[in-house]
mmCIF file with all atom_site columns, C-alpha atoms in Angstrom:
data_model
loop_
_atom_site.group_PDB
_atom_site.id
_atom_site.type_symbol
_atom_site.label_atom_id
_atom_site.label_alt_id
_atom_site.label_comp_id
_atom_site.label_asym_id
_atom_site.label_entity_id
_atom_site.label_seq_id
_atom_site.pdbx_PDB_ins_code
_atom_site.Cartn_x
_atom_site.Cartn_y
_atom_site.Cartn_z
_atom_site.occupancy
_atom_site.B_iso_or_equiv
_atom_site.pdbx_formal_charge
_atom_site.auth_seq_id
_atom_site.auth_comp_id
_atom_site.auth_asym_id
_atom_site.auth_atom_id
_atom_site.pdbx_PDB_model_num
ATOM 1   C CA . MET K 1 1   ? 0.000  0.000   0.000   1.00 0.00 ? 46  MET K CA 1
ATOM 2   C CA . ILE K 1 2   ? 2.461  2.640   1.142   1.00 0.00 ? 47  ILE K CA 1
ATOM 3   C CA . THR K 1 3   ? 5.055  1.437   -1.360  1.00 0.00 ? 48  THR K CA 1
ATOM 4   C CA . ARG K 1 4   ? 2.497  1.747   -4.158  1.00 0.00 ? 49  ARG K CA 1
ATOM 5   C CA . LEU K 1 5   ? 1.626  5.239   -2.980  1.00 0.00 ? 50  LEU K CA 1
ATOM 6   C CA . PHE K 1 6   ? 5.358  6.098   -3.050  1.00 0.00 ? 51  PHE K CA 1
ATOM 7   C CA . ARG K 1 7   ? 5.597  4.910   -6.642  1.00 0.00 ? 52  ARG K CA 1
ATOM 8   C CA . LYS K 1 8   ? 2.487  6.800   -7.774  1.00 0.00 ? 53  LYS K CA 1
ATOM 9   C CA . ASN K 1 9   ? 2.762  10.012  -5.729  1.00 0.00 ? 54  ASN K CA 1
ATOM 10  C CA . ALA K 1 10  ? 5.798  10.218  -3.467  1.00 0.00 ? 55  ALA K CA 1
ATOM 11  C CA . ILE K 1 11  ? 4.969  13.721  -2.219  1.00 0.00 ? 56  ILE K CA 1
ATOM 12  C CA . LEU K 1 12  ? 1.476  12.671  -1.083  1.00 0.00 ? 57  LEU K CA 1
ATOM 13  C CA . ALA K 1 13  ? 2.954  9.602   0.627   1.00 0.00 ? 58  ALA K CA 1
ATOM 14  C CA . LEU K 1 14  ? 5.467  11.839  2.409   1.00 0.00 ? 59  LEU K CA 1
ATOM 15  C CA . LEU K 1 15  ? 2.785  14.258  3.572   1.00 0.00 ? 60  LEU K CA 1
ATOM 16  C CA . CYS K 1 16  ? 0.479  11.504  4.845   1.00 0.00 ? 61  CYS K CA 1
ATOM 17  C CA . GLY K 1 17  ? 3.313  9.620   6.512   1.00 0.00 ? 62  GLY K CA 1
ATOM 18  C CA . LEU K 1 18  ? 4.814  12.613  8.300   1.00 0.00 ? 63  LEU K CA 1
ATOM 19  C CA . LEU K 1 19  ? 1.432  13.833  9.516   1.00 0.00 ? 64  LEU K CA 1
ATOM 20  C CA . VAL K 1 20  ? 0.977  10.594  11.453  1.00 0.00 ? 65  VAL K CA 1
ATOM 21  C CA . GLU K 1 21  ? 4.657  10.061  12.256  1.00 0.00 ? 66  GLU K CA 1
ATOM 22  C CA . ALA K 1 22  ? 4.290  11.457  15.785  1.00 0.00 ? 67  ALA K CA 1
ATOM 23  C CA . TRP K 1 23  ? 1.348  9.190   16.524  1.00 0.00 ? 68  TRP K CA 1
ATOM 24  C CA . ILE K 1 24  ? 2.520  5.803   15.256  1.00 0.00 ? 69  ILE K CA 1
ATOM 25  C CA . ALA K 1 25  ? 5.922  4.270   14.720  1.00 0.00 ? 70  ALA K CA 1
ATOM 26  C CA . VAL K 1 26  ? 6.386  5.343   11.111  1.00 0.00 ? 71  VAL K CA 1
ATOM 27  C CA . PRO K 1 27  ? 10.038 6.180   10.567  1.00 0.00 ? 72  PRO K CA 1
ATOM 28  C CA . GLY K 1 28  ? 9.990  9.750   9.283   1.00 0.00 ? 73  GLY K CA 1
ATOM 29  C CA . GLU K 1 29  ? 13.613 9.503   8.270   1.00 0.00 ? 74  GLU K CA 1
ATOM 30  C CA . ALA K 1 30  ? 12.854 6.636   5.897   1.00 0.00 ? 75  ALA K CA 1
ATOM 31  C CA . LEU K 1 31  ? 9.816  8.471   4.497   1.00 0.00 ? 76  LEU K CA 1
ATOM 32  C CA . ILE K 1 32  ? 11.876 11.537  3.654   1.00 0.00 ? 77  ILE K CA 1
ATOM 33  C CA . ALA K 1 33  ? 14.774 9.586   2.152   1.00 0.00 ? 78  ALA K CA 1
ATOM 34  C CA . ALA K 1 34  ? 12.459 7.385   0.051   1.00 0.00 ? 79  ALA K CA 1
ATOM 35  C CA . THR K 1 35  ? 10.476 10.370  -1.188  1.00 0.00 ? 80  THR K CA 1
ATOM 36  C CA . ALA K 1 36  ? 13.641 12.244  -2.091  1.00 0.00 ? 81  ALA K CA 1
ATOM 37  C CA . ALA K 1 37  ? 14.885 9.198   -3.986  1.00 0.00 ? 82  ALA K CA 1
ATOM 38  C CA . ARG K 1 38  ? 11.640 8.984   -5.980  1.00 0.00 ? 83  ARG K CA 1
ATOM 39  C CA . VAL K 1 39  ? 11.427 12.702  -6.701  1.00 0.00 ? 84  VAL K CA 1
ATOM 40  C CA . PHE K 1 40  ? 15.077 13.063  -7.723  1.00 0.00 ? 85  PHE K CA 1
ATOM 41  C CA . GLU K 1 41  ? 14.711 9.979   -9.919  1.00 0.00 ? 86  GLU K CA 1
ATOM 42  C CA . ARG K 1 42  ? 11.738 11.377  -11.876 1.00 0.00 ? 87  ARG K CA 1
ATOM 43  C CA . THR K 1 43  ? 12.580 15.096  -12.092 1.00 0.00 ? 88  THR K CA 1
ATOM 44  C CA . ALA K 1 44  ? 15.245 16.661  -14.256 1.00 0.00 ? 89  ALA K CA 1
ATOM 45  C CA . SER K 1 45  ? 15.211 19.879  -12.228 1.00 0.00 ? 90  SER K CA 1
ATOM 46  C CA . GLN K 1 46  ? 17.299 19.263  -9.107  1.00 0.00 ? 91  GLN K CA 1
ATOM 47  C CA . VAL K 1 47  ? 16.375 22.642  -7.591  1.00 0.00 ? 92  VAL K CA 1
ATOM 48  C CA . TRP K 1 48  ? 12.642 21.974  -7.914  1.00 0.00 ? 93  TRP K CA 1
ATOM 49  C CA . SER K 1 49  ? 13.088 18.518  -6.364  1.00 0.00 ? 94  SER K CA 1
ATOM 50  C CA . TRP K 1 50  ? 14.866 19.972  -3.325  1.00 0.00 ? 95  TRP K CA 1
ATOM 51  C CA . ILE K 1 51  ? 12.160 22.607  -2.874  1.00 0.00 ? 96  ILE K CA 1
ATOM 52  C CA . GLU K 1 52  ? 9.271  20.187  -3.404  1.00 0.00 ? 97  GLU K CA 1
ATOM 53  C CA . VAL K 1 53  ? 10.412 17.574  -0.894  1.00 0.00 ? 98  VAL K CA 1
ATOM 54  C CA . SER K 1 54  ? 11.701 20.082  1.663   1.00 0.00 ? 99  SER K CA 1
ATOM 55  C CA . VAL K 1 55  ? 8.590  22.276  1.740   1.00 0.00 ? 100 VAL K CA 1
ATOM 56  C CA . VAL K 1 56  ? 6.214  19.340  2.151   1.00 0.00 ? 101 VAL K CA 1
ATOM 57  C CA . ALA K 1 57  ? 8.371  17.612  4.783   1.00 0.00 ? 102 ALA K CA 1
ATOM 58  C CA . ILE K 1 58  ? 9.042  20.763  6.817   1.00 0.00 ? 103 ILE K CA 1
ATOM 59  C CA . GLY K 1 59  ? 5.372  21.766  6.623   1.00 0.00 ? 104 GLY K CA 1
ATOM 60  C CA . ALA K 1 60  ? 4.215  18.342  7.819   1.00 0.00 ? 105 ALA K CA 1
ATOM 61  C CA . MET K 1 61  ? 6.734  18.364  10.679  1.00 0.00 ? 106 MET K CA 1
ATOM 62  C CA . LEU K 1 62  ? 5.595  21.841  11.739  1.00 0.00 ? 107 LEU K CA 1
ATOM 63  C CA . ILE K 1 63  ? 1.977  20.670  11.776  1.00 0.00 ? 108 ILE K CA 1
ATOM 64  C CA . ASN K 1 64  ? 3.037  17.701  13.923  1.00 0.00 ? 109 ASN K CA 1
ATOM 65  C CA . ASP K 1 65  ? 5.070  19.835  16.307  1.00 0.00 ? 110 ASP K CA 1
ATOM 66  C CA . LEU K 1 66  ? 2.360  22.480  16.681  1.00 0.00 ? 111 LEU K CA 1
ATOM 67  C CA . THR K 1 67  ? -0.240 19.773  17.323  1.00 0.00 ? 112 THR K CA 1
ATOM 68  C CA . LEU K 1 68  ? 1.958  18.329  20.075  1.00 0.00 ? 113 LEU K CA 1
ATOM 69  C CA . PHE K 1 69  ? 2.527  21.845  21.457  1.00 0.00 ? 114 PHE K CA 1
ATOM 70  C CA . SER K 1 70  ? -1.229 22.541  21.544  1.00 0.00 ? 115 SER K CA 1
ATOM 71  C CA . LEU K 1 71  ? -1.990 19.244  23.256  1.00 0.00 ? 116 LEU K CA 1
ATOM 72  C CA . SER K 1 72  ? 0.759  19.862  25.820  1.00 0.00 ? 117 SER K CA 1
ATOM 73  C CA . ARG K 1 73  ? -0.656 23.320  26.569  1.00 0.00 ? 118 ARG K CA 1
ATOM 74  C CA . VAL K 1 74  ? -4.127 21.861  27.122  1.00 0.00 ? 119 VAL K CA 1
ATOM 75  C CA . ALA K 1 75  ? -2.642 19.192  29.391  1.00 0.00 ? 120 ALA K CA 1
ATOM 76  C CA . ARG K 1 76  ? -0.725 21.852  31.301  1.00 0.00 ? 121 ARG K CA 1
ATOM 77  C CA . ASP K 1 77  ? -3.871 23.931  31.843  1.00 0.00 ? 122 ASP K CA 1
ATOM 78  C CA . VAL K 1 78  ? -5.869 20.883  32.945  1.00 0.00 ? 123 VAL K CA 1
ATOM 79  C CA . ALA K 1 79  ? -3.088 19.817  35.316  1.00 0.00 ? 124 ALA K CA 1
ATOM 80  C CA . ALA K 1 80  ? -2.856 23.279  36.840  1.00 0.00 ? 125 ALA K CA 1
ATOM 81  C CA . GLN K 1 81  ? -6.583 24.036  37.162  1.00 0.00 ? 126 GLN K CA 1
ATOM 82  C CA . PHE K 1 82  ? -8.285 20.751  37.842  1.00 0.00 ? 127 PHE K CA 1
ATOM 83  C CA . ILE K 1 83  ? -5.647 18.510  39.339  1.00 0.00 ? 128 ILE K CA 1
ATOM 84  C CA . HIS K 1 84  ? -3.720 21.320  41.071  1.00 0.00 ? 129 HIS K CA 1
ATOM 85  C CA . LEU K 1 85  ? -0.468 19.821  39.923  1.00 0.00 ? 130 LEU K CA 1
ATOM 86  C CA . PRO K 1 86  ? 2.468  22.044  40.894  1.00 0.00 ? 131 PRO K CA 1
ATOM 87  C CA . ARG K 1 87  ? 4.565  23.615  38.153  1.00 0.00 ? 132 ARG K CA 1
ATOM 88  C CA . ALA K 1 88  ? 6.951  21.292  36.426  1.00 0.00 ? 133 ALA K CA 1
ATOM 89  C CA . ARG K 1 89  ? 10.408 21.143  37.947  1.00 0.00 ? 134 ARG K CA 1
ATOM 90  C CA . PHE K 1 90  ? 12.168 20.136  34.752  1.00 0.00 ? 135 PHE K CA 1
ATOM 91  C CA . HIS K 1 91  ? 13.483 22.394  32.041  1.00 0.00 ? 136 HIS K CA 1
ATOM 92  C CA . LEU K 1 92  ? 14.402 21.547  28.474  1.00 0.00 ? 137 LEU K CA 1
ATOM 93  C CA . SER K 1 93  ? 16.420 24.047  26.505  1.00 0.00 ? 138 SER K CA 1
ATOM 94  C CA . GLY K 1 94  ? 15.834 24.716  22.831  1.00 0.00 ? 139 GLY K CA 1
ATOM 95  C CA . VAL K 1 95  ? 19.067 22.877  22.059  1.00 0.00 ? 140 VAL K CA 1
ATOM 96  C CA . ASP K 1 96  ? 17.810 19.795  23.962  1.00 0.00 ? 141 ASP K CA 1
ATOM 97  C CA . VAL K 1 97  ? 14.632 19.778  21.893  1.00 0.00 ? 142 VAL K CA 1
ATOM 98  C CA . MET K 1 98  ? 16.546 20.255  18.631  1.00 0.00 ? 143 MET K CA 1
ATOM 99  C CA . LEU K 1 99  ? 18.824 17.328  19.460  1.00 0.00 ? 144 LEU K CA 1
ATOM 100 C CA . ALA K 1 100 ? 15.809 15.181  20.393  1.00 0.00 ? 145 ALA K CA 1
ATOM 101 C CA . LYS K 1 101 ? 14.494 15.667  16.839  1.00 0.00 ? 146 LYS K CA 1
ATOM 102 C CA . PHE K 1 102 ? 17.234 13.273  15.707  1.00 0.00 ? 147 PHE K CA 1
ATOM 103 C CA . VAL K 1 103 ? 16.346 10.525  18.207  1.00 0.00 ? 148 VAL K CA 1
ATOM 104 C CA . PRO K 1 104 ? 13.023 8.983   17.125  1.00 0.00 ? 149 PRO K CA 1
ATOM 105 C CA . PRO K 1 105 ? 11.762 7.793   20.547  1.00 0.00 ? 150 PRO K CA 1
ATOM 106 C CA . LEU K 1 106 ? 12.489 11.197  22.109  1.00 0.00 ? 151 LEU K CA 1
ATOM 107 C CA . ARG K 1 107 ? 11.269 13.410  19.253  1.00 0.00 ? 152 ARG K CA 1
ATOM 108 C CA . SER K 1 108 ? 7.577  13.655  20.144  1.00 0.00 ? 153 SER K CA 1
ATOM 109 C CA . ALA K 1 109 ? 8.116  13.481  23.897  1.00 0.00 ? 154 ALA K CA 1
ATOM 110 C CA . ALA K 1 110 ? 10.572 16.385  23.844  1.00 0.00 ? 155 ALA K CA 1
ATOM 111 C CA . PHE K 1 111 ? 8.141  18.643  22.003  1.00 0.00 ? 156 PHE K CA 1
ATOM 112 C CA . VAL K 1 112 ? 5.321  17.729  24.395  1.00 0.00 ? 157 VAL K CA 1
ATOM 113 C CA . LEU K 1 113 ? 7.479  18.424  27.464  1.00 0.00 ? 158 LEU K CA 1
ATOM 114 C CA . TYR K 1 114 ? 8.771  21.648  25.923  1.00 0.00 ? 159 TYR K CA 1
ATOM 115 C CA . GLY K 1 115 ? 5.212  22.902  25.511  1.00 0.00 ? 160 GLY K CA 1
ATOM 116 C CA . PHE K 1 116 ? 4.142  21.596  28.918  1.00 0.00 ? 161 PHE K CA 1
ATOM 117 C CA . GLU K 1 117 ? 6.843  23.573  30.713  1.00 0.00 ? 162 GLU K CA 1
ATOM 118 C CA . GLY K 1 118 ? 5.314  26.821  29.435  1.00 0.00 ? 163 GLY K CA 1
ATOM 119 C CA . THR K 1 119 ? 7.505  27.739  26.494  1.00 0.00 ? 164 THR K CA 1
ATOM 120 C CA . ARG K 1 120 ? 6.223  30.717  24.501  1.00 0.00 ? 165 ARG K CA 1
ATOM 121 C CA . LEU K 1 121 ? 4.681  29.868  21.123  1.00 0.00 ? 166 LEU K CA 1
ATOM 122 C CA . GLY K 1 122 ? 7.146  32.073  19.228  1.00 0.00 ? 167 GLY K CA 1
ATOM 123 C CA . HIS K 1 123 ? 10.184 30.388  20.767  1.00 0.00 ? 168 HIS K CA 1
ATOM 124 C CA . PHE K 1 124 ? 8.636  26.949  20.291  1.00 0.00 ? 169 PHE K CA 1
ATOM 125 C CA . PHE K 1 125 ? 7.966  27.754  16.629  1.00 0.00 ? 170 PHE K CA 1
ATOM 126 C CA . TYR K 1 126 ? 11.558 28.967  16.137  1.00 0.00 ? 171 TYR K CA 1
ATOM 127 C CA . VAL K 1 127 ? 12.991 25.756  17.634  1.00 0.00 ? 172 VAL K CA 1
ATOM 128 C CA . SER K 1 128 ? 10.591 23.626  15.600  1.00 0.00 ? 173 SER K CA 1
ATOM 129 C CA . VAL K 1 129 ? 11.378 25.362  12.301  1.00 0.00 ? 174 VAL K CA 1
ATOM 130 C CA . LEU K 1 130 ? 15.140 25.301  12.812  1.00 0.00 ? 175 LEU K CA 1
ATOM 131 C CA . SER K 1 131 ? 15.257 21.645  13.882  1.00 0.00 ? 176 SER K CA 1
ATOM 132 C CA . SER K 1 132 ? 12.860 20.589  11.095  1.00 0.00 ? 177 SER K CA 1
ATOM 133 C CA . VAL K 1 133 ? 14.909 22.357  8.421   1.00 0.00 ? 178 VAL K CA 1
ATOM 134 C CA . ILE K 1 134 ? 18.146 20.703  9.565   1.00 0.00 ? 179 ILE K CA 1
ATOM 135 C CA . TRP K 1 135 ? 16.479 17.296  10.002  1.00 0.00 ? 180 TRP K CA 1
ATOM 136 C CA . VAL K 1 136 ? 14.666 17.341  6.664   1.00 0.00 ? 181 VAL K CA 1
ATOM 137 C CA . LEU K 1 137 ? 17.558 18.654  4.583   1.00 0.00 ? 182 LEU K CA 1
ATOM 138 C CA . GLY K 1 138 ? 19.861 15.979  6.017   1.00 0.00 ? 183 GLY K CA 1
ATOM 139 C CA . TRP K 1 139 ? 17.476 13.184  5.063   1.00 0.00 ? 184 TRP K CA 1
ATOM 140 C CA . VAL K 1 140 ? 16.748 14.686  1.645   1.00 0.00 ? 185 VAL K CA 1
ATOM 141 C CA . LEU K 1 141 ? 20.484 14.746  0.994   1.00 0.00 ? 186 LEU K CA 1
ATOM 142 C CA . LEU K 1 142 ? 20.778 11.074  1.978   1.00 0.00 ? 187 LEU K CA 1
ATOM 143 C CA . GLY K 1 143 ? 17.764 10.192  -0.200  1.00 0.00 ? 188 GLY K CA 1
ATOM 144 C CA . LYS K 1 144 ? 19.314 12.025  -3.156  1.00 0.00 ? 189 LYS K CA 1
ATOM 145 C CA . THR K 1 145 ? 22.703 10.417  -2.595  1.00 0.00 ? 190 THR K CA 1
ATOM 146 C CA . PHE K 1 146 ? 21.321 6.857   -2.299  1.00 0.00 ? 191 PHE K CA 1
ATOM 147 C CA . ARG K 1 147 ? 18.389 7.250   -4.702  1.00 0.00 ? 192 ARG K CA 1
ATOM 148 C CA . ARG K 1 148 ? 19.269 4.256   -6.870  1.00 0.00 ? 193 ARG K CA 1
ATOM 149 C CA . PRO K 1 149 ? 19.466 1.647   -4.068  1.00 0.00 ? 194 PRO K CA 1
ATOM 150 C CA . ILE K 1 150 ? 16.378 3.111   -2.390  1.00 0.00 ? 195 ILE K CA 1
ATOM 151 C CA . SER K 1 151 ? 14.430 3.066   -5.662  1.00 0.00 ? 196 SER K CA 1
ATOM 152 C CA . ARG K 1 152 ? 15.499 -0.542  -6.340  1.00 0.00 ? 197 ARG K CA 1
ATOM 153 C CA . PHE K 1 153 ? 14.377 -1.497  -2.831  1.00 0.00 ? 198 PHE K CA 1
ATOM 154 C CA . LEU K 1 154 ? 10.987 0.209   -3.301  1.00 0.00 ? 199 LEU K CA 1
ATOM 155 C CA . ARG K 1 155 ? 10.487 -1.515  -6.681  1.00 0.00 ? 200 ARG K CA 1
ATOM 156 C CA . LYS K 1 156 ? 11.323 -4.833  -5.060  1.00 0.00 ? 201 LYS K CA 1
ATOM 157 C CA . LEU K 1 157 ? 8.803  -4.168  -2.278  1.00 0.00 ? 202 LEU K CA 1
ATOM 158 C CA . ASP K 1 158 ? 6.141  -3.220  -4.809  1.00 0.00 ? 203 ASP K CA 1
ATOM 159 C CA . GLY K 1 159 ? 6.926  -6.135  -7.112  1.00 0.00 ? 204 GLY K CA 1
ATOM 160 C CA . GLY K 1 160 ? 3.488  -7.672  -6.711  1.00 0.00 ? 205 GLY K CA 1
ATOM 161 C CA . ASN K 1 161 ? 4.436  -9.741  -3.700  1.00 0.00 ? 206 ASN K CA 1
ATOM 162 C CA . ARG K 1 162 ? 1.209  -10.318 -1.775  1.00 0.00 ? 207 ARG K CA 1
ATOM 163 C CA . TRP K 1 163 ? 3.154  -11.021 1.422   1.00 0.00 ? 208 TRP K CA 1
ATOM 164 C CA . ILE K 1 164 ? 4.468  -7.452  1.509   1.00 0.00 ? 209 ILE K CA 1
ATOM 165 C CA . GLY K 1 165 ? 0.915  -6.104  1.140   1.00 0.00 ? 210 GLY K CA 1
ATOM 166 C CA . ALA K 1 166 ? -0.307 -8.436  3.873   1.00 0.00 ? 211 ALA K CA 1
ATOM 167 C CA . LEU K 1 167 ? 2.588  -7.410  6.126   1.00 0.00 ? 212 LEU K CA 1
ATOM 168 C CA . GLU K 1 168 ? 1.734  -3.722  5.603   1.00 0.00 ? 213 GLU K CA 1
ATOM 169 C CA . ILE K 1 169 ? -1.902 -4.376  6.529   1.00 0.00 ? 214 ILE K CA 1
ATOM 170 C CA . VAL K 1 170 ? -0.913 -6.318  9.656   1.00 0.00 ? 215 VAL K CA 1
ATOM 171 C CA . LEU K 1 171 ? 1.541  -3.598  10.743  1.00 0.00 ? 216 LEU K CA 1
ATOM 172 C CA . THR K 1 172 ? -1.079 -0.883  10.153  1.00 0.00 ? 217 THR K CA 1
ATOM 173 C CA . VAL K 1 173 ? -3.736 -2.727  12.170  1.00 0.00 ? 218 VAL K CA 1
ATOM 174 C CA . ALA K 1 174 ? -1.210 -3.492  14.942  1.00 0.00 ? 219 ALA K CA 1
ATOM 175 C CA . SER K 1 175 ? -0.192 0.191   15.105  1.00 0.00 ? 220 SER K CA 1
ATOM 176 C CA . ILE K 1 176 ? -3.822 1.274   15.368  1.00 0.00 ? 221 ILE K CA 1
ATOM 177 C CA . LEU K 1 177 ? -4.507 -1.297  18.084  1.00 0.00 ? 222 LEU K CA 1
ATOM 178 C CA . LEU K 1 178 ? -1.456 -0.134  20.034  1.00 0.00 ? 223 LEU K CA 1
ATOM 179 C CA . ILE K 1 179 ? -2.747 3.448   19.882  1.00 0.00 ? 224 ILE K CA 1
ATOM 180 C CA . VAL K 1 180 ? -6.255 2.471   20.998  1.00 0.00 ? 225 VAL K CA 1
ATOM 181 C CA . TYR K 1 181 ? -5.165 -0.159  23.537  1.00 0.00 ? 226 TYR K CA 1
ATOM 182 C CA . PRO K 1 182 ? -1.605 0.650   24.690  1.00 0.00 ? 227 PRO K CA 1
ATOM 183 C CA . LEU K 1 183 ? 0.336  -2.072  26.477  1.00 0.00 ? 228 LEU K CA 1
#
């Protein structure tokens, strides 16, 4: 499914994948690299390819980060007003949050904690934009550099093998079940 979507419309696959990347275990790094490989393979204009992949990926990551920020602010208000939870005693710096962007298990948690501790929206947005630009451009560069092996791998995955399709369905259902009924 997702491999077919990559072959037909890599940019749409990237957008959909990165929008849910914070919520399920979809490796955003692999999505960006695979999309870059597909786009650079099909487009003669290298500049347009860089812009196309980067704008979509950075936009999707900003939507993710701002969603996490909003949810953390709501949680902070609920904790303060209804539960009378004292102010958080931890503090994450902008550099900590930027570094967490490169560690998949910490990425979403760092942005939630950063919003929960009361960071201003403007500063949060600055940290999110800067870390997303660095993160995305690094993975686009890797996707461009290794576009041939990545494209061969995607063609092999989409080679009509029904087991790959079944595996994708099982992984999707398992991810949804883990969200609804966490362990």
